[in-house]
Short mmCIF file of C-alpha atoms and ligand atoms in Angstrom, two decimals:
data_model
loop_
_atom_site.label_atom_id
_atom_site.label_comp_id
_atom_site.label_asym_id
_atom_site.label_seq_id
_atom_site.Cartn_x
_atom_site.Cartn_y
_atom_site.Cartn_z
CA MET R 7 85.94 -60.27 53.01
CA PHE R 8 84.83 -58.41 49.90
CA LYS R 9 84.60 -54.73 48.96
CA GLY R 10 81.21 -53.11 48.54
CA ILE R 11 79.41 -49.81 48.83
CA LEU R 12 77.35 -49.79 51.99
CA ILE R 13 74.49 -47.37 52.61
CA GLU R 14 73.88 -46.88 56.29
CA LYS R 15 71.11 -45.03 58.06
CA ASP R 16 72.30 -42.07 60.04
CA GLY R 17 69.36 -40.58 61.94
CA ASN R 18 67.04 -39.17 59.28
CA SER R 19 69.65 -39.28 56.53
CA SER R 20 71.82 -41.99 55.01
CA SER R 21 75.41 -42.17 53.84
CA ALA R 22 77.23 -44.37 51.34
CA THR R 23 80.82 -45.52 51.83
CA LEU R 24 83.12 -48.11 50.31
CA LYS R 25 83.74 -50.79 52.94
CA ASP R 26 85.30 -54.19 53.51
CA ILE R 27 82.39 -56.49 54.25
CA ASN R 28 82.50 -59.95 55.81
CA ASP R 29 81.09 -62.77 53.65
CA SER R 30 79.11 -63.99 56.66
CA LEU R 31 76.93 -60.88 56.39
CA LEU R 32 75.70 -61.75 52.89
CA PRO R 33 71.91 -62.25 52.78
CA GLU R 34 70.18 -65.60 52.28
CA GLY R 35 70.12 -67.10 48.83
CA ASP R 36 70.87 -70.29 46.91
CA VAL R 37 73.50 -68.79 44.57
CA THR R 38 76.62 -66.78 45.41
CA VAL R 39 78.00 -64.67 42.55
CA ARG R 40 81.50 -63.25 42.21
CA ILE R 41 80.58 -59.94 40.61
CA ALA R 42 82.73 -58.63 37.76
CA TYR R 43 80.71 -55.58 36.71
CA SER R 44 77.70 -53.64 37.86
CA SER R 45 76.44 -50.33 36.52
CA LEU R 46 75.30 -47.02 37.87
CA ASN R 47 71.62 -46.53 37.13
CA TYR R 48 69.35 -43.59 37.97
CA LYS R 49 67.83 -45.52 40.89
CA ASP R 50 71.28 -46.39 42.27
CA SER R 51 72.16 -42.70 42.23
CA LEU R 52 68.96 -41.90 44.14
CA ALA R 53 69.90 -44.59 46.68
CA ILE R 54 73.52 -43.45 47.07
CA THR R 55 72.64 -39.77 47.45
CA GLY R 56 69.58 -40.52 49.60
CA LYS R 57 67.53 -38.17 47.40
CA SER R 58 64.60 -40.60 47.24
CA PRO R 59 63.51 -43.44 49.53
CA VAL R 60 64.80 -46.19 47.23
CA VAL R 61 66.45 -48.18 50.02
CA ARG R 62 63.88 -50.11 52.06
CA ARG R 63 66.30 -51.83 54.45
CA PHE R 64 69.54 -50.71 56.08
CA PRO R 65 72.40 -51.34 55.82
CA MET R 66 72.07 -51.83 52.05
CA ILE R 67 74.48 -52.48 49.20
CA PRO R 68 73.06 -50.48 46.27
CA GLY R 69 73.15 -51.60 42.64
CA VAL R 70 70.07 -52.81 40.76
CA ASP R 71 72.12 -54.98 38.42
CA LEU R 72 75.18 -57.19 38.24
CA ALA R 73 77.10 -59.52 35.95
CA GLY R 74 79.52 -62.13 37.20
CA THR R 75 80.40 -65.77 37.75
CA VAL R 76 78.68 -68.29 39.99
CA GLU R 77 80.95 -69.05 42.95
CA ALA R 78 78.64 -71.41 44.87
CA SER R 79 75.20 -72.78 44.10
CA SER R 80 72.65 -75.17 45.52
CA ASN R 81 70.28 -74.30 42.66
CA PRO R 82 70.23 -77.02 39.97
CA ASP R 83 69.90 -74.41 37.19
CA TYR R 84 73.23 -72.75 38.03
CA GLN R 85 76.65 -74.39 38.30
CA VAL R 86 79.91 -73.00 39.67
CA GLY R 87 81.61 -71.06 36.87
CA ASP R 88 78.41 -70.08 35.01
CA SER R 89 78.34 -66.51 33.68
CA VAL R 90 75.16 -64.79 34.84
CA LEU R 91 73.45 -61.41 35.02
CA LEU R 92 70.69 -59.98 37.14
CA ASN R 93 68.38 -56.96 36.86
CA GLY R 94 65.97 -55.73 39.51
CA TRP R 95 63.94 -58.04 41.76
CA GLY R 96 64.57 -55.54 44.58
CA LEU R 97 68.37 -55.63 44.31
CA GLY R 98 69.76 -52.49 45.92
CA GLU R 99 66.34 -51.77 47.46
CA THR R 100 65.34 -54.70 49.68
CA HIS R 101 68.19 -57.13 48.91
CA TRP R 102 71.95 -56.42 48.79
CA GLY R 103 72.83 -55.39 45.26
CA GLY R 104 75.52 -55.27 42.62
CA LEU R 105 77.83 -52.43 43.68
CA ALA R 106 80.11 -54.89 45.47
CA GLN R 107 82.46 -57.76 44.68
CA LYS R 108 80.04 -60.44 45.84
CA ALA R 109 76.28 -61.08 46.03
CA ARG R 110 74.11 -63.87 47.36
CA ILE R 111 70.77 -64.05 45.63
CA LYS R 112 67.90 -66.33 44.62
CA GLY R 113 68.87 -68.33 41.56
CA GLU R 114 65.43 -67.76 40.05
CA TRP R 115 66.35 -64.06 39.63
CA LEU R 116 69.36 -64.84 37.44
CA VAL R 117 69.63 -64.93 33.67
CA HIS R 118 72.43 -66.88 31.94
CA LEU R 119 74.71 -64.42 30.15
CA PRO R 120 73.74 -64.39 26.45
CA SER R 121 76.69 -65.65 24.37
CA ALA R 122 76.59 -62.44 22.32
CA PHE R 123 77.86 -60.42 25.29
CA SER R 124 80.83 -60.29 27.62
CA LEU R 125 80.15 -59.57 31.31
CA GLN R 126 81.32 -56.02 30.71
CA GLN R 127 79.02 -55.54 27.70
CA ALA R 128 76.07 -56.95 29.67
CA MET R 129 76.51 -54.17 32.20
CA ALA R 130 77.18 -51.54 29.52
CA ILE R 131 73.59 -52.41 28.59
CA GLY R 132 72.54 -52.98 32.21
CA THR R 133 69.11 -52.27 33.60
CA ALA R 134 68.75 -49.09 31.54
CA GLY R 135 69.38 -50.95 28.27
CA TYR R 136 67.19 -53.89 29.22
CA THR R 137 64.42 -51.39 30.06
CA ALA R 138 64.89 -49.71 26.68
CA MET R 139 64.36 -53.15 25.10
CA LEU R 140 61.19 -53.67 27.19
CA CYS R 141 59.92 -50.36 25.74
CA VAL R 142 60.70 -51.50 22.19
CA LEU R 143 58.94 -54.82 22.82
CA ALA R 144 55.87 -52.95 24.12
CA LEU R 145 55.79 -50.78 20.98
CA GLU R 146 55.93 -53.93 18.86
CA GLN R 147 53.30 -55.73 20.94
CA HIS R 148 50.96 -52.81 20.30
CA GLY R 149 51.55 -53.01 16.55
CA ILE R 150 53.99 -50.14 16.04
CA THR R 151 56.13 -51.01 13.03
CA PRO R 152 58.63 -48.70 11.24
CA ASP R 153 56.11 -47.90 8.47
CA LYS R 154 53.69 -46.40 11.04
CA GLY R 155 55.89 -43.32 11.53
CA GLU R 156 58.46 -41.65 13.75
CA ILE R 157 59.38 -42.66 17.32
CA VAL R 158 60.43 -39.97 19.78
CA VAL R 159 62.87 -40.88 22.55
CA THR R 160 63.07 -38.42 25.45
CA GLY R 161 66.06 -38.05 27.77
CA ALA R 162 67.85 -39.46 24.76
CA ALA R 163 71.44 -38.82 25.87
CA GLY R 164 70.95 -40.77 29.12
CA GLY R 165 71.16 -44.53 29.72
CA VAL R 166 67.70 -45.76 28.69
CA GLY R 167 67.47 -43.13 25.95
CA SER R 168 70.77 -43.86 24.24
CA VAL R 169 70.16 -47.62 24.08
CA ALA R 170 66.58 -47.00 22.86
CA VAL R 171 67.87 -44.76 20.05
CA ALA R 172 70.42 -47.40 19.01
CA LEU R 173 67.88 -50.25 19.11
CA LEU R 174 65.06 -48.47 17.30
CA SER R 175 67.27 -47.15 14.51
CA LYS R 176 68.76 -50.61 13.92
CA LEU R 177 65.21 -51.97 13.70
CA GLY R 178 64.45 -49.49 10.91
CA TYR R 179 62.42 -46.87 12.76
CA ARG R 180 62.95 -43.14 12.08
CA VAL R 181 64.05 -42.00 15.53
CA VAL R 182 63.74 -38.46 16.82
CA ALA R 183 65.88 -37.88 19.91
CA ALA R 184 64.72 -35.24 22.41
CA SER R 185 67.50 -34.00 24.64
CA GLY R 186 68.36 -31.14 26.95
CA ARG R 187 71.93 -31.40 25.67
CA MET R 188 72.13 -30.23 22.08
CA GLU R 189 75.91 -30.61 22.41
CA GLU R 190 75.22 -34.37 22.31
CA ALA R 191 73.48 -34.13 18.91
CA ALA R 192 76.45 -35.70 17.06
CA PHE R 193 76.56 -38.55 19.62
CA LEU R 194 72.82 -39.17 19.18
CA LYS R 195 73.05 -39.08 15.38
CA GLY R 196 75.97 -41.52 15.63
CA LEU R 197 73.62 -43.90 17.47
CA GLY R 198 71.12 -43.60 14.64
CA ALA R 199 68.84 -40.64 15.49
CA ALA R 200 67.52 -39.03 12.30
CA GLU R 201 66.84 -35.75 14.09
CA VAL R 202 67.57 -34.20 17.48
CA LEU R 203 65.09 -31.83 19.15
CA GLY R 204 65.70 -29.66 22.19
CA ARG R 205 64.02 -30.58 25.46
CA ALA R 206 62.48 -27.09 25.70
CA GLU R 207 59.92 -28.04 23.01
CA PHE R 208 58.46 -30.59 25.42
CA ALA R 209 59.16 -29.26 28.87
CA SER R 210 56.57 -26.48 29.38
CA PRO R 211 52.88 -27.00 30.12
CA GLY R 212 51.21 -27.72 26.76
CA LYS R 213 47.76 -28.04 25.21
CA PRO R 214 45.60 -31.16 25.71
CA LEU R 215 46.14 -32.01 22.04
CA GLY R 216 48.82 -30.86 19.61
CA LYS R 217 49.79 -31.52 15.99
CA GLN R 218 49.97 -35.29 15.49
CA ARG R 219 53.54 -36.41 14.94
CA TRP R 220 54.71 -39.60 16.69
CA ALA R 221 53.67 -43.17 15.96
CA GLY R 222 55.36 -44.14 19.19
CA ALA R 223 57.47 -42.88 22.05
CA VAL R 224 59.94 -43.99 24.68
CA ASP R 225 59.68 -41.58 27.60
CA VAL R 226 62.11 -41.59 30.51
CA VAL R 227 61.24 -38.10 31.77
CA GLY R 228 57.59 -38.04 32.94
CA SER R 229 55.85 -34.80 33.97
CA HIS R 230 55.18 -32.18 31.23
CA VAL R 231 57.45 -33.98 28.76
CA LEU R 232 55.32 -37.14 28.94
CA ALA R 233 52.10 -35.10 28.80
CA ASN R 234 53.29 -33.24 25.67
CA VAL R 235 54.48 -36.45 24.01
CA CYS R 236 51.02 -38.00 24.55
CA ALA R 237 49.35 -34.84 23.20
CA THR R 238 51.39 -34.99 19.96
CA THR R 239 51.16 -38.74 19.36
CA LYS R 240 49.30 -39.75 16.21
CA TYR R 241 45.95 -41.49 16.12
CA GLY R 242 46.43 -45.07 17.41
CA GLY R 243 49.99 -44.40 18.56
CA VAL R 244 51.73 -45.90 21.59
CA VAL R 245 53.68 -44.11 24.31
CA THR R 246 55.87 -46.23 26.59
CA ALA R 247 56.52 -44.58 29.96
CA CYS R 248 59.38 -45.91 32.06
CA GLY R 249 60.95 -42.98 33.90
CA LEU R 250 60.64 -39.91 36.08
CA ALA R 251 63.90 -38.04 35.40
CA GLY R 252 61.88 -34.83 35.02
CA GLY R 253 59.27 -35.57 37.68
CA MET R 254 56.84 -38.14 38.98
CA ASP R 255 53.76 -36.07 38.09
CA PHE R 256 51.71 -36.48 34.93
CA PRO R 257 49.96 -33.16 34.24
CA ALA R 258 47.95 -34.37 31.25
CA THR R 259 44.35 -34.69 30.06
CA VAL R 260 42.60 -37.81 28.81
CA ALA R 261 42.15 -36.20 25.36
CA PRO R 262 44.89 -38.19 23.55
CA PHE R 263 43.51 -41.46 24.90
CA ILE R 264 39.80 -40.92 24.25
CA LEU R 265 39.99 -38.83 21.05
CA ARG R 266 43.01 -40.37 19.32
CA GLY R 267 43.06 -43.88 20.77
CA VAL R 268 46.58 -43.35 22.05
CA THR R 269 47.89 -46.12 24.32
CA LEU R 270 50.03 -45.30 27.34
CA ALA R 271 52.06 -48.41 28.13
CA GLY R 272 53.75 -48.59 31.54
CA ILE R 273 57.14 -50.29 31.66
CA ASP R 274 58.61 -51.88 34.79
CA SER R 275 61.90 -53.73 34.76
CA VAL R 276 62.07 -54.70 38.44
CA MET R 277 59.25 -57.22 38.82
CA CYS R 278 59.02 -57.97 35.10
CA PRO R 279 58.21 -61.70 34.67
CA ARG R 280 61.08 -64.01 33.78
CA SER R 281 59.75 -64.88 30.32
CA ALA R 282 59.74 -61.21 29.30
CA ARG R 283 63.29 -60.74 30.67
CA LEU R 284 64.57 -63.69 28.69
CA GLU R 285 62.88 -62.31 25.59
CA ALA R 286 64.35 -58.84 26.19
CA TRP R 287 67.90 -60.19 26.60
CA ALA R 288 67.52 -62.44 23.55
CA ARG R 289 66.33 -59.48 21.51
CA LEU R 290 69.18 -57.29 22.81
CA ALA R 291 71.58 -59.99 21.61
CA ARG R 292 69.91 -59.90 18.19
CA ASP R 293 69.06 -56.23 17.71
CA LEU R 294 71.67 -54.14 19.49
CA ASP R 295 74.66 -53.09 17.42
CA ILE R 296 77.41 -54.01 19.91
CA SER R 297 79.85 -51.66 18.20
CA LYS R 298 77.74 -48.77 19.54
CA LEU R 299 78.25 -49.87 23.17
CA ASP R 300 81.72 -48.27 23.26
CA ALA R 301 80.22 -44.87 22.49
CA ILE R 302 77.27 -45.39 24.84
CA SER R 303 79.24 -46.48 27.91
CA HIS R 304 82.35 -45.75 29.86
CA GLY R 305 83.95 -47.50 32.80
CA ILE R 306 84.43 -46.36 36.39
CA GLY R 307 85.70 -48.06 39.55
CA LEU R 308 83.60 -49.05 42.55
CA SER R 309 84.57 -46.04 44.68
CA GLU R 310 83.82 -43.66 41.77
CA ALA R 311 80.20 -44.85 41.76
CA ILE R 312 79.63 -42.76 44.89
CA SER R 313 81.11 -39.58 43.42
CA SER R 314 79.37 -40.09 40.05
CA ALA R 315 75.85 -40.40 41.51
CA PRO R 316 75.11 -36.63 41.82
CA SER R 317 76.23 -35.93 38.21
CA LEU R 318 74.03 -38.74 36.90
CA LEU R 319 71.01 -37.29 38.72
CA ALA R 320 71.86 -33.85 37.31
CA GLY R 321 71.58 -35.32 33.78
CA LYS R 322 75.29 -34.79 33.10
CA VAL R 323 76.28 -38.36 32.31
CA ARG R 324 76.25 -39.39 28.66
CA GLY R 325 74.87 -42.90 28.13
CA ARG R 326 75.86 -45.56 30.63
CA LEU R 327 78.39 -45.94 33.44
CA VAL R 328 79.79 -49.47 33.80
CA VAL R 329 81.26 -50.19 37.22
CA ASP R 330 84.32 -52.45 37.39
CA VAL R 331 83.97 -53.72 40.95
CA GLN R 332 87.58 -54.91 41.08
CA ARG R 333 88.93 -51.35 40.92
P1 NDP S 427 69.98 -41.17 33.08
O1 NDP S 427 70.26 -40.23 34.17
O2 NDP S 427 71.09 -41.90 32.42
O3 NDP S 427 69.18 -40.42 31.92
C1 NDP S 427 68.08 -39.60 32.19
C2 NDP S 427 68.06 -38.52 31.13
O4 NDP S 427 66.86 -37.76 31.30
C3 NDP S 427 69.20 -37.53 31.26
O5 NDP S 427 70.37 -37.95 30.65
C4 NDP S 427 68.59 -36.33 30.55
O6 NDP S 427 68.68 -36.57 29.15
C5 NDP S 427 67.12 -36.42 30.94
N1 NDP S 427 66.82 -35.58 32.11
C6 NDP S 427 67.48 -35.53 33.29
N2 NDP S 427 66.93 -34.65 34.12
C7 NDP S 427 65.88 -34.13 33.45
C8 NDP S 427 64.90 -33.14 33.78
N3 NDP S 427 64.90 -32.53 34.98
N4 NDP S 427 63.98 -32.83 32.86
C9 NDP S 427 63.97 -33.46 31.67
N5 NDP S 427 64.87 -34.38 31.28
C10 NDP S 427 65.80 -34.71 32.18
O7 NDP S 427 68.93 -42.22 33.66
P2 NDP S 427 68.42 -43.58 32.97
O8 NDP S 427 68.35 -43.40 31.52
O9 NDP S 427 69.17 -44.72 33.52
O10 NDP S 427 66.96 -43.64 33.57
C11 NDP S 427 65.99 -42.73 33.10
C12 NDP S 427 64.71 -42.84 33.89
O11 NDP S 427 64.16 -44.13 33.70
C13 NDP S 427 64.89 -42.66 35.40
O12 NDP S 427 63.80 -41.95 35.92
C14 NDP S 427 64.90 -44.08 35.91
O13 NDP S 427 64.49 -44.16 37.23
C15 NDP S 427 63.92 -44.72 34.96
N6 NDP S 427 64.11 -46.16 34.85
C16 NDP S 427 63.00 -46.92 35.04
C17 NDP S 427 63.06 -48.26 34.93
C18 NDP S 427 61.81 -49.04 35.07
O14 NDP S 427 61.87 -50.22 35.36
N7 NDP S 427 60.66 -48.43 34.84
C19 NDP S 427 64.34 -48.95 34.71
C20 NDP S 427 65.45 -48.05 34.41
C21 NDP S 427 65.31 -46.69 34.51
P3 NDP S 427 68.99 -35.41 28.08
O15 NDP S 427 70.18 -34.68 28.61
O16 NDP S 427 69.21 -36.12 26.81
O17 NDP S 427 67.75 -34.56 28.07
#
């Protein structure tokens, strides 16, 4: 038996509870992992609260990521005792996920834990941090270097945002953090933001084009915020869009794209090809100042993941929540 959060369908709604689950119920897979840490991501909170149809199969263990030790394996790439991590691939959506003490998965989804990180640090970064790195890689791939100008990071005090601020500042970019929580300005400056702007500047319907300011952007918010970021991006700039914390809509015009050559780069962490994942984790090991992870993350127990989900969706959690599945 192992402990895990189980989301069960209850008529038209769903409910999440901490349960003792029999190993025999684990899904098919060639590697069994004894999970040490998972993390609470935005999507996990949607799944736990049932606010969005994230879960595609019931019953479901939520948790889009995990870090742990291989307990059994018939996959030649993974031996018993190996330290591994996993992000996405439908975990917590179509396949039982990380908010439990055990998982059985396809070995091809796993990544060997980079030696730079402990299991706990890997989940302090988690899917949000790995997605932040995918955004940084996309900016680089489109030629955005620190000399090109400022990078704006929206939803900066959240999980993706805080890791993006830390990464970009370490790489030498001038980072402007946009946040609805000005009380987190000192936290964001501690991560390396040169300036902190209030969310209100971005949140209302704006003009098709505004004063050119950003060479690049990491947007986790969507909706008017993303539209305004695009409208104020400089000629040839690049906006990476990875989130919908403010809404799924995109009330914009094509003006920034056809008049200023702005690129809108979509970022997906779930089905991201293996080579890009390995690159992202290698770059996290190289470019993330690990000493900042203590400020970015704090630990909770497995049962607290359920009670923390509504606050995360309400934008009240600073940085990242690491889930110690043993408590
Ligand atoms: P968090 O909840 O940790 O952070 C989101 C932040 O967005 C909040 O902290 C807040 O920042 C801001 N925010 C929240 N609500 C609103 C709102 N109504 N309007 C404007 N801003 C708001 O989530 P994550 O950082 O983990 O994830 C952010 C987004 O990225 C989510 O939509 C998530 O689904 C998506 N995501 C996508 C991935 C992908 O593969 N594409 C992978 C990982 C995440 P502040 O207080 O600073 O304004």
